[in-house]
Amino acid sequence: MNTLNTTQAAYLAGLIDGDGSIIAQLVSRKDYILKFQIRVSVLLVQKKERIHFLKQFQKEIGTGTVRDRGDGIAEFAVIGGNTVYPFLKQIQPFLRVKRKQANLVIQILEQLPLTKNSPEKFLDLCKLSDQVSHLNDRKHRTMTSETVQALFQDLGLIKK
Amino acid sequence: MNTLNTTQAAYLAGLIDGDGSIIAQLVSRKDYILKFQIRVSVLLVQKKERIHFLKQFQKEIGTGTVRDRGDGIAEFAVIGGNTVYPFLKQIQPFLRVKRKQANLVIQILEQLPLTKNSPEKFLDLCKLSDQVSHLNDRKHRTMTSETVQALFQDLGLIKK
């Protein structure tokens, strides 16, 4: 992860506000103690013909992957807290349209270490992840904090 | 039109690279000597619920109009050379994905005063406008430099 100067950070904030996504998804992980992972990511897309711009951003940011999705669209993705956190911290001051999503993801990542032995705390962060999805207009996802809550209750991890 | 600082200009360049449009359209104008206008514009759209961000950009840039398109989308538009030119000149150094479009529109606007008595020169600028549309993936517009060329030939303004 590179350190971005102000101009780079402001530009990338604008780009993500315009066409990017700041995401927190709940992913089923049978081998995890709490059975779920909160997967955070920052995505940027371009038409396949303009994939070289995504490679330029990847080089500049110093992390992330670029792939041809196969549907005419290429995608640049920064996935996972280790890279999403330092990236978002750098662009957050310049974000406007998606600043709320960034703040929520930063909050999730800062509090995630506290959830190791606390299903209740983990569930709180799942609710923050619901908020991120709501801000992203994704109102019909299958996995929400309610899915996690129901499973935690079934497993006796939290009270009904 | 306000003077933007570096951070503002870089942010807006990123935003336009992500989700904006830099456009040069050929518009029929029966009362014009050359029968066509090259109308330049810079557009930004957001879902209607986020129209307040567009109003924020309008205030910051100090020009342009914001309207509810009526289809759930709100649009911020800077239209016409008098405002598009100083705006593009400020953000051009920071543009990447749409820098070519910006350079072409700047070139059109700088040369437009020279076309007053020259259909040939005007036709050259119409060809630059075609290039802008091509870069914007608009490959099926009805009015191109060929439309203008055909009319100029019919009117005897240029040789066949």
PDB file of C-alpha atoms in Angstrom:
ATOM      1  CA  MET A   1       0.000   0.000   0.000  1.00  0.00           C
ATOM      2  CA  ASN A   2       1.500   3.291  -1.084  1.00  0.00           C
ATOM      3  CA  THR A   3       1.159   6.606   0.682  1.00  0.00           C
ATOM      4  CA  LEU A   4      -0.958   8.827  -1.550  1.00  0.00           C
ATOM      5  CA  ASN A   5      -0.423  12.549  -1.842  1.00  0.00           C
ATOM      6  CA  THR A   6      -3.359  14.919  -1.400  1.00  0.00           C
ATOM      7  CA  THR A   7      -4.030  15.245  -5.118  1.00  0.00           C
ATOM      8  CA  GLN A   8      -4.006  11.467  -5.631  1.00  0.00           C
ATOM      9  CA  ALA A   9      -6.231  10.851  -2.613  1.00  0.00           C
ATOM     10  CA  ALA A  10      -8.709  13.563  -3.677  1.00  0.00           C
ATOM     11  CA  TYR A  11      -8.800  12.236  -7.249  1.00  0.00           C
ATOM     12  CA  LEU A  12      -9.391   8.636  -6.128  1.00  0.00           C
ATOM     13  CA  ALA A  13     -12.066   9.798  -3.675  1.00  0.00           C
ATOM     14  CA  GLY A  14     -13.869  11.529  -6.549  1.00  0.00           C
ATOM     15  CA  LEU A  15     -13.508   8.475  -8.750  1.00  0.00           C
ATOM     16  CA  ILE A  16     -14.933   6.175  -6.067  1.00  0.00           C
ATOM     17  CA  ASP A  17     -17.723   8.650  -5.281  1.00  0.00           C
ATOM     18  CA  GLY A  18     -18.602   8.602  -8.971  1.00  0.00           C
ATOM     19  CA  ASP A  19     -18.238   5.028 -10.017  1.00  0.00           C
ATOM     20  CA  GLY A  20     -16.840   2.946  -7.165  1.00  0.00           C
ATOM     21  CA  SER A  21     -18.301   0.794  -4.422  1.00  0.00           C
ATOM     22  CA  ILE A  22     -17.424   0.550  -0.756  1.00  0.00           C
ATOM     23  CA  ILE A  23     -18.860  -2.752   0.419  1.00  0.00           C
ATOM     24  CA  ALA A  24     -19.250  -4.840   3.586  1.00  0.00           C
ATOM     25  CA  GLN A  25     -20.707  -8.302   2.887  1.00  0.00           C
ATOM     26  CA  LEU A  26     -21.651 -11.090   5.236  1.00  0.00           C
ATOM     27  CA  VAL A  27     -20.135 -14.341   3.998  1.00  0.00           C
ATOM     28  CA  SER A  28     -20.899 -17.785   5.392  1.00  0.00           C
ATOM     29  CA  ARG A  29     -17.761 -19.517   6.782  1.00  0.00           C
ATOM     30  CA  LYS A  30     -18.543 -22.913   8.256  1.00  0.00           C
ATOM     31  CA  ASP A  31     -15.028 -23.254   9.732  1.00  0.00           C
ATOM     32  CA  TYR A  32     -15.229 -19.921  11.628  1.00  0.00           C
ATOM     33  CA  ILE A  33     -16.257 -19.970  15.293  1.00  0.00           C
ATOM     34  CA  LEU A  34     -18.865 -17.276  14.571  1.00  0.00           C
ATOM     35  CA  LYS A  35     -19.761 -18.928  11.210  1.00  0.00           C
ATOM     36  CA  PHE A  36     -19.620 -15.625   9.323  1.00  0.00           C
ATOM     37  CA  GLN A  37     -17.032 -13.285   7.946  1.00  0.00           C
ATOM     38  CA  ILE A  38     -17.594  -9.592   7.291  1.00  0.00           C
ATOM     39  CA  ARG A  39     -15.809  -9.163   3.987  1.00  0.00           C
ATOM     40  CA  VAL A  40     -14.975  -5.555   3.135  1.00  0.00           C
ATOM     41  CA  SER A  41     -13.951  -4.341  -0.281  1.00  0.00           C
ATOM     42  CA  VAL A  42     -13.531  -1.301  -2.476  1.00  0.00           C
ATOM     43  CA  LEU A  43     -14.333  -1.799  -6.156  1.00  0.00           C
ATOM     44  CA  LEU A  44     -13.895   0.233  -9.318  1.00  0.00           C
ATOM     45  CA  VAL A  45     -15.129  -0.819 -12.754  1.00  0.00           C
ATOM     46  CA  GLN A  46     -14.425   0.290 -16.307  1.00  0.00           C
ATOM     47  CA  LYS A  47     -15.279  -1.058 -19.716  1.00  0.00           C
ATOM     48  CA  LYS A  48     -12.802  -3.796 -20.674  1.00  0.00           C
ATOM     49  CA  GLU A  49     -11.243  -1.526 -23.352  1.00  0.00           C
ATOM     50  CA  ARG A  50     -10.172   0.831 -20.564  1.00  0.00           C
ATOM     51  CA  ILE A  51      -8.646  -1.804 -18.274  1.00  0.00           C
ATOM     52  CA  HIS A  52      -5.283   0.007 -18.511  1.00  0.00           C
ATOM     53  CA  PHE A  53      -6.695   2.801 -16.342  1.00  0.00           C
ATOM     54  CA  LEU A  54      -7.510   0.267 -13.637  1.00  0.00           C
ATOM     55  CA  LYS A  55      -3.952  -1.086 -13.844  1.00  0.00           C
ATOM     56  CA  GLN A  56      -2.698   2.472 -13.467  1.00  0.00           C
ATOM     57  CA  PHE A  57      -4.775   2.911 -10.293  1.00  0.00           C
ATOM     58  CA  GLN A  58      -3.565  -0.450  -8.961  1.00  0.00           C
ATOM     59  CA  LYS A  59       0.066   0.583  -9.467  1.00  0.00           C
ATOM     60  CA  GLU A  60      -0.538   3.976  -7.891  1.00  0.00           C
ATOM     61  CA  ILE A  61      -2.337   2.590  -4.826  1.00  0.00           C
ATOM     62  CA  GLY A  62       0.185  -0.250  -4.595  1.00  0.00           C
ATOM     63  CA  THR A  63      -2.380  -2.949  -3.851  1.00  0.00           C
ATOM     64  CA  GLY A  64      -5.522  -4.603  -5.192  1.00  0.00           C
ATOM     65  CA  THR A  65      -6.234  -6.854  -8.149  1.00  0.00           C
ATOM     66  CA  VAL A  66      -7.469  -6.166 -11.680  1.00  0.00           C
ATOM     67  CA  ARG A  67      -9.513  -8.711 -13.578  1.00  0.00           C
ATOM     68  CA  ASP A  68     -11.554  -8.986 -16.733  1.00  0.00           C
ATOM     69  CA  ARG A  69     -14.987 -10.025 -15.457  1.00  0.00           C
ATOM     70  CA  GLY A  70     -15.800 -11.594 -18.811  1.00  0.00           C
ATOM     71  CA  ASP A  71     -18.902  -9.493 -19.444  1.00  0.00           C
ATOM     72  CA  GLY A  72     -17.174  -6.599 -21.141  1.00  0.00           C
ATOM     73  CA  ILE A  73     -16.367  -5.045 -17.773  1.00  0.00           C
ATOM     74  CA  ALA A  74     -13.021  -4.964 -15.974  1.00  0.00           C
ATOM     75  CA  GLU A  75     -12.848  -4.636 -12.199  1.00  0.00           C
ATOM     76  CA  PHE A  76     -10.252  -3.306  -9.777  1.00  0.00           C
ATOM     77  CA  ALA A  77     -10.746  -4.684  -6.273  1.00  0.00           C
ATOM     78  CA  VAL A  78      -9.132  -4.006  -2.922  1.00  0.00           C
ATOM     79  CA  ILE A  79     -10.393  -6.804  -0.660  1.00  0.00           C
ATOM     80  CA  GLY A  80      -9.908  -7.445   3.043  1.00  0.00           C
ATOM     81  CA  GLY A  81      -9.291  -5.248   6.050  1.00  0.00           C
ATOM     82  CA  ASN A  82      -5.490  -5.255   5.802  1.00  0.00           C
ATOM     83  CA  THR A  83      -5.593  -3.258   2.584  1.00  0.00           C
ATOM     84  CA  VAL A  84      -9.073  -1.682   2.648  1.00  0.00           C
ATOM     85  CA  TYR A  85      -8.384  -0.003   6.007  1.00  0.00           C
ATOM     86  CA  PRO A  86      -5.223   1.942   5.081  1.00  0.00           C
ATOM     87  CA  PHE A  87      -6.715   2.799   1.681  1.00  0.00           C
ATOM     88  CA  LEU A  88      -9.994   4.125   3.092  1.00  0.00           C
ATOM     89  CA  LYS A  89      -8.173   6.055   5.841  1.00  0.00           C
ATOM     90  CA  GLN A  90      -6.272   7.912   3.125  1.00  0.00           C
ATOM     91  CA  ILE A  91      -9.224   8.804   0.900  1.00  0.00           C
ATOM     92  CA  GLN A  92     -11.879   9.249   3.606  1.00  0.00           C
ATOM     93  CA  PRO A  93     -11.194  12.975   4.186  1.00  0.00           C
ATOM     94  CA  PHE A  94     -11.987  13.666   0.527  1.00  0.00           C
ATOM     95  CA  LEU A  95     -15.009  11.408   0.065  1.00  0.00           C
ATOM     96  CA  ARG A  96     -18.436  13.020  -0.027  1.00  0.00           C
ATOM     97  CA  VAL A  97     -21.086  10.848  -1.669  1.00  0.00           C
ATOM     98  CA  LYS A  98     -19.719   7.625  -0.133  1.00  0.00           C
ATOM     99  CA  ARG A  99     -18.164   8.993   3.044  1.00  0.00           C
ATOM    100  CA  LYS A 100     -20.816   7.369   5.255  1.00  0.00           C
ATOM    101  CA  GLN A 101     -20.026   3.950   3.789  1.00  0.00           C
ATOM    102  CA  ALA A 102     -16.301   4.549   4.350  1.00  0.00           C
ATOM    103  CA  ASN A 103     -16.864   5.635   7.956  1.00  0.00           C
ATOM    104  CA  LEU A 104     -18.951   2.525   8.665  1.00  0.00           C
ATOM    105  CA  VAL A 105     -16.383   0.179   7.106  1.00  0.00           C
ATOM    106  CA  ILE A 106     -13.573   1.879   9.054  1.00  0.00           C
ATOM    107  CA  GLN A 107     -15.641   1.466  12.241  1.00  0.00           C
ATOM    108  CA  ILE A 108     -16.265  -2.228  11.471  1.00  0.00           C
ATOM    109  CA  LEU A 109     -12.561  -2.861  10.876  1.00  0.00           C
ATOM    110  CA  GLU A 110     -11.487  -1.022  14.022  1.00  0.00           C
ATOM    111  CA  GLN A 111     -13.907  -2.996  16.179  1.00  0.00           C
ATOM    112  CA  LEU A 112     -13.502  -6.406  14.540  1.00  0.00           C
ATOM    113  CA  PRO A 113     -10.655  -7.496  16.868  1.00  0.00           C
ATOM    114  CA  LEU A 114     -13.071  -7.004  19.802  1.00  0.00           C
ATOM    115  CA  THR A 115     -15.564  -9.545  18.426  1.00  0.00           C
ATOM    116  CA  LYS A 116     -13.409 -12.639  18.771  1.00  0.00           C
ATOM    117  CA  ASN A 117     -15.153 -13.849  21.902  1.00  0.00           C
ATOM    118  CA  SER A 118     -18.322 -11.812  21.610  1.00  0.00           C
ATOM    119  CA  PRO A 119     -21.159 -12.894  19.317  1.00  0.00           C
ATOM    120  CA  GLU A 120     -23.155  -9.861  20.535  1.00  0.00           C
ATOM    121  CA  LYS A 121     -20.420  -7.457  19.450  1.00  0.00           C
ATOM    122  CA  PHE A 122     -20.029  -9.294  16.139  1.00  0.00           C
ATOM    123  CA  LEU A 123     -23.763  -8.955  15.575  1.00  0.00           C
ATOM    124  CA  ASP A 124     -23.464  -5.193  16.172  1.00  0.00           C
ATOM    125  CA  LEU A 125     -20.898  -5.037  13.376  1.00  0.00           C
ATOM    126  CA  CYS A 126     -23.162  -7.101  11.109  1.00  0.00           C
ATOM    127  CA  LYS A 127     -25.780  -4.389  11.672  1.00  0.00           C
ATOM    128  CA  LEU A 128     -23.253  -1.764  10.558  1.00  0.00           C
ATOM    129  CA  SER A 129     -22.671  -3.900   7.472  1.00  0.00           C
ATOM    130  CA  ASP A 130     -26.456  -3.795   6.835  1.00  0.00           C
ATOM    131  CA  GLN A 131     -26.230   0.002   6.970  1.00  0.00           C
ATOM    132  CA  VAL A 132     -23.452   0.022   4.369  1.00  0.00           C
ATOM    133  CA  SER A 133     -25.586  -2.119   2.029  1.00  0.00           C
ATOM    134  CA  HIS A 134     -28.591   0.114   2.617  1.00  0.00           C
ATOM    135  CA  LEU A 135     -26.543   3.205   1.677  1.00  0.00           C
ATOM    136  CA  ASN A 136     -25.437   1.341  -1.451  1.00  0.00           C
ATOM    137  CA  ASP A 137     -29.109   0.819  -2.405  1.00  0.00           C
ATOM    138  CA  ARG A 138     -28.703  -2.943  -2.050  1.00  0.00           C
ATOM    139  CA  LYS A 139     -31.960  -3.684  -0.357  1.00  0.00           C
ATOM    140  CA  HIS A 140     -32.472  -7.297  -1.354  1.00  0.00           C
ATOM    141  CA  ARG A 141     -29.365  -9.166  -0.259  1.00  0.00           C
ATOM    142  CA  THR A 142     -29.847 -12.654   1.117  1.00  0.00           C
ATOM    143  CA  MET A 143     -27.403 -12.419   4.027  1.00  0.00           C
ATOM    144  CA  THR A 144     -28.145  -9.752   6.627  1.00  0.00           C
ATOM    145  CA  SER A 145     -27.533  -9.295  10.342  1.00  0.00           C
ATOM    146  CA  GLU A 146     -30.898 -11.019  10.831  1.00  0.00           C
ATOM    147  CA  THR A 147     -29.533 -14.191   9.199  1.00  0.00           C
ATOM    148  CA  VAL A 148     -26.573 -14.067  11.585  1.00  0.00           C
ATOM    149  CA  GLN A 149     -28.793 -13.308  14.575  1.00  0.00           C
ATOM    150  CA  ALA A 150     -31.094 -16.265  13.811  1.00  0.00           C
ATOM    151  CA  LEU A 151     -28.154 -18.649  13.503  1.00  0.00           C
ATOM    152  CA  PHE A 152     -26.497 -17.340  16.683  1.00  0.00           C
ATOM    153  CA  GLN A 153     -29.792 -17.932  18.518  1.00  0.00           C
ATOM    154  CA  ASP A 154     -30.099 -21.458  17.087  1.00  0.00           C
ATOM    155  CA  LEU A 155     -26.537 -22.226  18.147  1.00  0.00           C
ATOM    156  CA  GLY A 156     -27.181 -20.811  21.619  1.00  0.00           C
ATOM    157  CA  LEU A 157     -24.438 -18.214  21.149  1.00  0.00           C
ATOM    158  CA  ILE A 158     -26.845 -15.409  22.077  1.00  0.00           C
ATOM    159  CA  LYS A 159     -30.170 -15.301  23.914  1.00  0.00           C
ATOM    160  CA  LYS A 160     -33.443 -15.375  21.986  1.00  0.00           C
TER     161      LYS A 160
ATOM    162  CA  MET B   1     -17.378  30.300 -12.057  1.00  0.00           C
ATOM    163  CA  ASN B   2     -15.270  29.877  -8.956  1.00  0.00           C
ATOM    164  CA  THR B   3     -11.538  29.257  -8.812  1.00  0.00           C
ATOM    165  CA  LEU B   4     -11.070  25.729  -7.497  1.00  0.00           C
ATOM    166  CA  ASN B   5      -8.162  24.734  -5.296  1.00  0.00           C
ATOM    167  CA  THR B   6      -6.059  21.699  -6.204  1.00  0.00           C
ATOM    168  CA  THR B   7      -7.959  19.336  -3.924  1.00  0.00           C
ATOM    169  CA  GLN B   8     -11.330  20.439  -5.277  1.00  0.00           C
ATOM    170  CA  ALA B   9     -10.166  20.225  -8.887  1.00  0.00           C
ATOM    171  CA  ALA B  10      -8.630  16.755  -8.366  1.00  0.00           C
ATOM    172  CA  TYR B  11     -11.778  15.509  -6.606  1.00  0.00           C
ATOM    173  CA  LEU B  12     -14.084  16.806  -9.338  1.00  0.00           C
ATOM    174  CA  ALA B  13     -11.800  15.325 -12.021  1.00  0.00           C
ATOM    175  CA  GLY B  14     -12.080  11.934 -10.314  1.00  0.00           C
ATOM    176  CA  LEU B  15     -15.840  12.299 -10.007  1.00  0.00           C
ATOM    177  CA  ILE B  16     -16.217  13.163 -13.694  1.00  0.00           C
ATOM    178  CA  ASP B  17     -13.823  10.374 -14.704  1.00  0.00           C
ATOM    179  CA  GLY B  18     -16.004   7.988 -12.734  1.00  0.00           C
ATOM    180  CA  ASP B  19     -19.505   9.061 -13.439  1.00  0.00           C
ATOM    181  CA  GLY B  20     -19.536  12.225 -15.524  1.00  0.00           C
ATOM    182  CA  SER B  21     -19.767  13.048 -19.205  1.00  0.00           C
ATOM    183  CA  ILE B  22     -17.839  15.534 -21.308  1.00  0.00           C
ATOM    184  CA  ILE B  23     -19.901  16.055 -24.435  1.00  0.00           C
ATOM    185  CA  ALA B  24     -19.784  17.900 -27.775  1.00  0.00           C
ATOM    186  CA  GLN B  25     -23.049  17.611 -29.719  1.00  0.00           C
ATOM    187  CA  LEU B  26     -23.979  18.887 -33.144  1.00  0.00           C
ATOM    188  CA  VAL B  27     -27.288  20.700 -32.927  1.00  0.00           C
ATOM    189  CA  SER B  28     -29.325  21.925 -35.896  1.00  0.00           C
ATOM    190  CA  ARG B  29     -29.840  25.735 -35.839  1.00  0.00           C
ATOM    191  CA  LYS B  30     -31.777  26.950 -38.838  1.00  0.00           C
ATOM    192  CA  ASP B  31     -31.088  30.611 -37.977  1.00  0.00           C
ATOM    193  CA  TYR B  32     -27.289  30.147 -37.831  1.00  0.00           C
ATOM    194  CA  ILE B  33     -25.232  30.987 -40.931  1.00  0.00           C
ATOM    195  CA  LEU B  34     -23.524  27.575 -40.700  1.00  0.00           C
ATOM    196  CA  LYS B  35     -26.845  25.908 -39.711  1.00  0.00           C
ATOM    197  CA  PHE B  36     -25.266  24.000 -36.824  1.00  0.00           C
ATOM    198  CA  GLN B  37     -24.074  24.661 -33.318  1.00  0.00           C
ATOM    199  CA  ILE B  38     -21.464  22.608 -31.514  1.00  0.00           C
ATOM    200  CA  ARG B  39     -22.970  22.402 -28.050  1.00  0.00           C
ATOM    201  CA  VAL B  40     -20.508  21.443 -25.334  1.00  0.00           C
ATOM    202  CA  SER B  41     -21.456  20.286 -21.877  1.00  0.00           C
ATOM    203  CA  VAL B  42     -20.221  18.572 -18.742  1.00  0.00           C
ATOM    204  CA  LEU B  43     -22.779  16.405 -16.938  1.00  0.00           C
ATOM    205  CA  LEU B  44     -22.928  14.603 -13.607  1.00  0.00           C
ATOM    206  CA  VAL B  45     -25.796  12.392 -12.486  1.00  0.00           C
ATOM    207  CA  GLN B  46     -26.914  10.971  -9.152  1.00  0.00           C
ATOM    208  CA  LYS B  47     -29.994   9.173  -7.942  1.00  0.00           C
ATOM    209  CA  LYS B  48     -32.687  11.705  -7.105  1.00  0.00           C
ATOM    210  CA  GLU B  49     -32.335  10.970  -3.362  1.00  0.00           C
ATOM    211  CA  ARG B  50     -28.779  12.298  -3.562  1.00  0.00           C
ATOM    212  CA  ILE B  51     -29.592  15.516  -5.443  1.00  0.00           C
ATOM    213  CA  HIS B  52     -28.150  17.517  -2.518  1.00  0.00           C
ATOM    214  CA  PHE B  53     -24.643  16.372  -3.518  1.00  0.00           C
ATOM    215  CA  LEU B  54     -25.186  17.832  -6.988  1.00  0.00           C
ATOM    216  CA  LYS B  55     -26.327  21.112  -5.429  1.00  0.00           C
ATOM    217  CA  GLN B  56     -23.149  21.077  -3.327  1.00  0.00           C
ATOM    218  CA  PHE B  57     -21.020  20.679  -6.490  1.00  0.00           C
ATOM    219  CA  GLN B  58     -22.979  23.444  -8.225  1.00  0.00           C
ATOM    220  CA  LYS B  59     -22.314  25.810  -5.321  1.00  0.00           C
ATOM    221  CA  GLU B  60     -18.653  24.868  -5.196  1.00  0.00           C
ATOM    222  CA  ILE B  61     -18.083  25.284  -8.936  1.00  0.00           C
ATOM    223  CA  GLY B  62     -20.210  28.425  -8.943  1.00  0.00           C
ATOM    224  CA  THR B  63     -22.054  27.637 -12.150  1.00  0.00           C
ATOM    225  CA  GLY B  64     -24.272  25.034 -13.816  1.00  0.00           C
ATOM    226  CA  THR B  65     -27.819  23.884 -13.243  1.00  0.00           C
ATOM    227  CA  VAL B  66     -29.312  21.027 -11.239  1.00  0.00           C
ATOM    228  CA  ARG B  67     -32.563  19.382 -12.294  1.00  0.00           C
ATOM    229  CA  ASP B  68     -34.656  16.356 -11.460  1.00  0.00           C
ATOM    230  CA  ARG B  69     -34.884  14.497 -14.764  1.00  0.00           C
ATOM    231  CA  GLY B  70     -38.109  12.857 -13.674  1.00  0.00           C
ATOM    232  CA  ASP B  71     -36.858   9.280 -14.083  1.00  0.00           C
ATOM    233  CA  GLY B  72     -35.395   8.909 -10.605  1.00  0.00           C
ATOM    234  CA  ILE B  73     -32.151  10.561 -11.715  1.00  0.00           C
ATOM    235  CA  ALA B  74     -30.966  14.100 -10.978  1.00  0.00           C
ATOM    236  CA  GLU B  75     -28.529  15.864 -13.279  1.00  0.00           C
ATOM    237  CA  PHE B  76     -25.961  18.615 -12.830  1.00  0.00           C
ATOM    238  CA  ALA B  77     -25.102  20.291 -16.109  1.00  0.00           C
ATOM    239  CA  VAL B  78     -22.574  22.907 -17.159  1.00  0.00           C
ATOM    240  CA  ILE B  79     -23.586  23.891 -20.688  1.00  0.00           C
ATOM    241  CA  GLY B  80     -21.960  26.204 -23.221  1.00  0.00           C
ATOM    242  CA  GLY B  81     -18.408  27.305 -23.901  1.00  0.00           C
ATOM    243  CA  ASN B  82     -18.445  30.309 -21.561  1.00  0.00           C
ATOM    244  CA  THR B  83     -18.694  28.062 -18.515  1.00  0.00           C
ATOM    245  CA  VAL B  84     -17.457  24.687 -19.836  1.00  0.00           C
ATOM    246  CA  TYR B  85     -14.134  26.195 -20.949  1.00  0.00           C
ATOM    247  CA  PRO B  86     -12.978  27.670 -17.617  1.00  0.00           C
ATOM    248  CA  PHE B  87     -14.288  24.600 -15.762  1.00  0.00           C
ATOM    249  CA  LEU B  88     -12.473  22.091 -18.000  1.00  0.00           C
ATOM    250  CA  LYS B  89      -9.276  24.172 -17.934  1.00  0.00           C
ATOM    251  CA  GLN B  90      -9.264  23.837 -14.151  1.00  0.00           C
ATOM    252  CA  ILE B  91      -9.902  20.101 -13.928  1.00  0.00           C
ATOM    253  CA  GLN B  92      -8.049  18.996 -17.085  1.00  0.00           C
ATOM    254  CA  PRO B  93      -4.641  18.521 -15.382  1.00  0.00           C
ATOM    255  CA  PHE B  94      -6.224  15.949 -13.042  1.00  0.00           C
ATOM    256  CA  LEU B  95      -8.419  14.074 -15.503  1.00  0.00           C
ATOM    257  CA  ARG B  96      -7.242  10.649 -16.683  1.00  0.00           C
ATOM    258  CA  VAL B  97     -10.046   8.507 -18.077  1.00  0.00           C
ATOM    259  CA  LYS B  98     -11.765  11.454 -19.799  1.00  0.00           C
ATOM    260  CA  ARG B  99      -8.765  13.699 -20.439  1.00  0.00           C
ATOM    261  CA  LYS B 100      -8.891  13.106 -24.205  1.00  0.00           C
ATOM    262  CA  GLN B 101     -12.510  14.267 -24.327  1.00  0.00           C
ATOM    263  CA  ALA B 102     -11.593  17.360 -22.281  1.00  0.00           C
ATOM    264  CA  ASN B 103      -8.646  18.178 -24.556  1.00  0.00           C
ATOM    265  CA  LEU B 104     -10.831  17.880 -27.644  1.00  0.00           C
ATOM    266  CA  VAL B 105     -13.577  20.080 -26.192  1.00  0.00           C
ATOM    267  CA  ILE B 106     -10.977  22.673 -25.121  1.00  0.00           C
ATOM    268  CA  GLN B 107      -9.538  22.584 -28.654  1.00  0.00           C
ATOM    269  CA  ILE B 108     -13.018  23.010 -30.186  1.00  0.00           C
ATOM    270  CA  LEU B 109     -13.771  25.998 -27.950  1.00  0.00           C
ATOM    271  CA  GLU B 110     -10.418  27.654 -28.620  1.00  0.00           C
ATOM    272  CA  GLN B 111     -10.854  27.362 -32.382  1.00  0.00           C
ATOM    273  CA  LEU B 112     -14.560  28.126 -32.597  1.00  0.00           C
ATOM    274  CA  PRO B 113     -14.021  31.911 -33.048  1.00  0.00           C
ATOM    275  CA  LEU B 114     -12.003  31.095 -36.197  1.00  0.00           C
ATOM    276  CA  THR B 115     -14.923  29.324 -37.861  1.00  0.00           C
ATOM    277  CA  LYS B 116     -17.161  32.337 -38.302  1.00  0.00           C
ATOM    278  CA  ASN B 117     -16.374  32.757 -41.975  1.00  0.00           C
ATOM    279  CA  SER B 118     -15.005  29.298 -42.663  1.00  0.00           C
ATOM    280  CA  PRO B 119     -17.299  26.323 -43.228  1.00  0.00           C
ATOM    281  CA  GLU B 120     -14.170  24.165 -43.780  1.00  0.00           C
ATOM    282  CA  LYS B 121     -12.764  25.072 -40.386  1.00  0.00           C
ATOM    283  CA  PHE B 122     -16.164  24.536 -38.767  1.00  0.00           C
ATOM    284  CA  LEU B 123     -16.324  21.112 -40.372  1.00  0.00           C
ATOM    285  CA  ASP B 124     -12.914  20.295 -38.867  1.00  0.00           C
ATOM    286  CA  LEU B 125     -14.325  21.076 -35.433  1.00  0.00           C
ATOM    287  CA  CYS B 126     -17.382  18.914 -36.154  1.00  0.00           C
ATOM    288  CA  LYS B 127     -14.928  16.069 -36.781  1.00  0.00           C
ATOM    289  CA  LEU B 128     -13.356  16.713 -33.371  1.00  0.00           C
ATOM    290  CA  SER B 129     -16.876  16.543 -31.927  1.00  0.00           C
ATOM    291  CA  ASP B 130     -17.253  13.111 -33.623  1.00  0.00           C
ATOM    292  CA  GLN B 131     -14.074  12.019 -31.844  1.00  0.00           C
ATOM    293  CA  VAL B 132     -15.483  13.110 -28.478  1.00  0.00           C
ATOM    294  CA  SER B 133     -18.635  11.055 -29.104  1.00  0.00           C
ATOM    295  CA  HIS B 134     -16.562   8.072 -30.191  1.00  0.00           C
ATOM    296  CA  LEU B 135     -14.521   8.234 -26.970  1.00  0.00           C
ATOM    297  CA  ASN B 136     -17.827   8.386 -25.079  1.00  0.00           C
ATOM    298  CA  ASP B 137     -18.914   5.123 -26.768  1.00  0.00           C
ATOM    299  CA  ARG B 138     -21.776   6.930 -28.497  1.00  0.00           C
ATOM    300  CA  LYS B 139     -21.475   5.302 -31.867  1.00  0.00           C
ATOM    301  CA  HIS B 140     -25.015   5.696 -33.116  1.00  0.00           C
ATOM    302  CA  ARG B 141     -25.818   9.389 -32.973  1.00  0.00           C
ATOM    303  CA  THR B 142     -27.875  10.849 -35.754  1.00  0.00           C
ATOM    304  CA  MET B 143     -25.930  14.095 -36.217  1.00  0.00           C
ATOM    305  CA  THR B 144     -22.267  13.736 -37.181  1.00  0.00           C
ATOM    306  CA  SER B 145     -19.731  15.768 -39.150  1.00  0.00           C
ATOM    307  CA  GLU B 146     -20.956  13.841 -42.209  1.00  0.00           C
ATOM    308  CA  THR B 147     -24.439  15.327 -41.770  1.00  0.00           C
ATOM    309  CA  VAL B 148     -22.882  18.787 -41.637  1.00  0.00           C
ATOM    310  CA  GLN B 149     -20.598  18.074 -44.589  1.00  0.00           C
ATOM    311  CA  ALA B 150     -23.513  16.885 -46.753  1.00  0.00           C
ATOM    312  CA  LEU B 151     -25.554  19.995 -45.945  1.00  0.00           C
ATOM    313  CA  PHE B 152     -22.581  22.332 -46.553  1.00  0.00           C
ATOM    314  CA  GLN B 153     -22.111  20.674 -49.957  1.00  0.00           C
ATOM    315  CA  ASP B 154     -25.812  21.011 -50.784  1.00  0.00           C
ATOM    316  CA  LEU B 155     -25.732  24.678 -49.818  1.00  0.00           C
ATOM    317  CA  GLY B 156     -22.573  25.218 -51.884  1.00  0.00           C
ATOM    318  CA  LEU B 157     -20.653  26.335 -48.780  1.00  0.00           C
ATOM    319  CA  ILE B 158     -17.899  23.807 -49.497  1.00  0.00           C
ATOM    320  CA  LYS B 159     -16.852  21.891 -52.609  1.00  0.00           C
ATOM    321  CA  LYS B 160     -18.118  18.366 -53.231  1.00  0.00           C
TER     322      LYS B 160
END
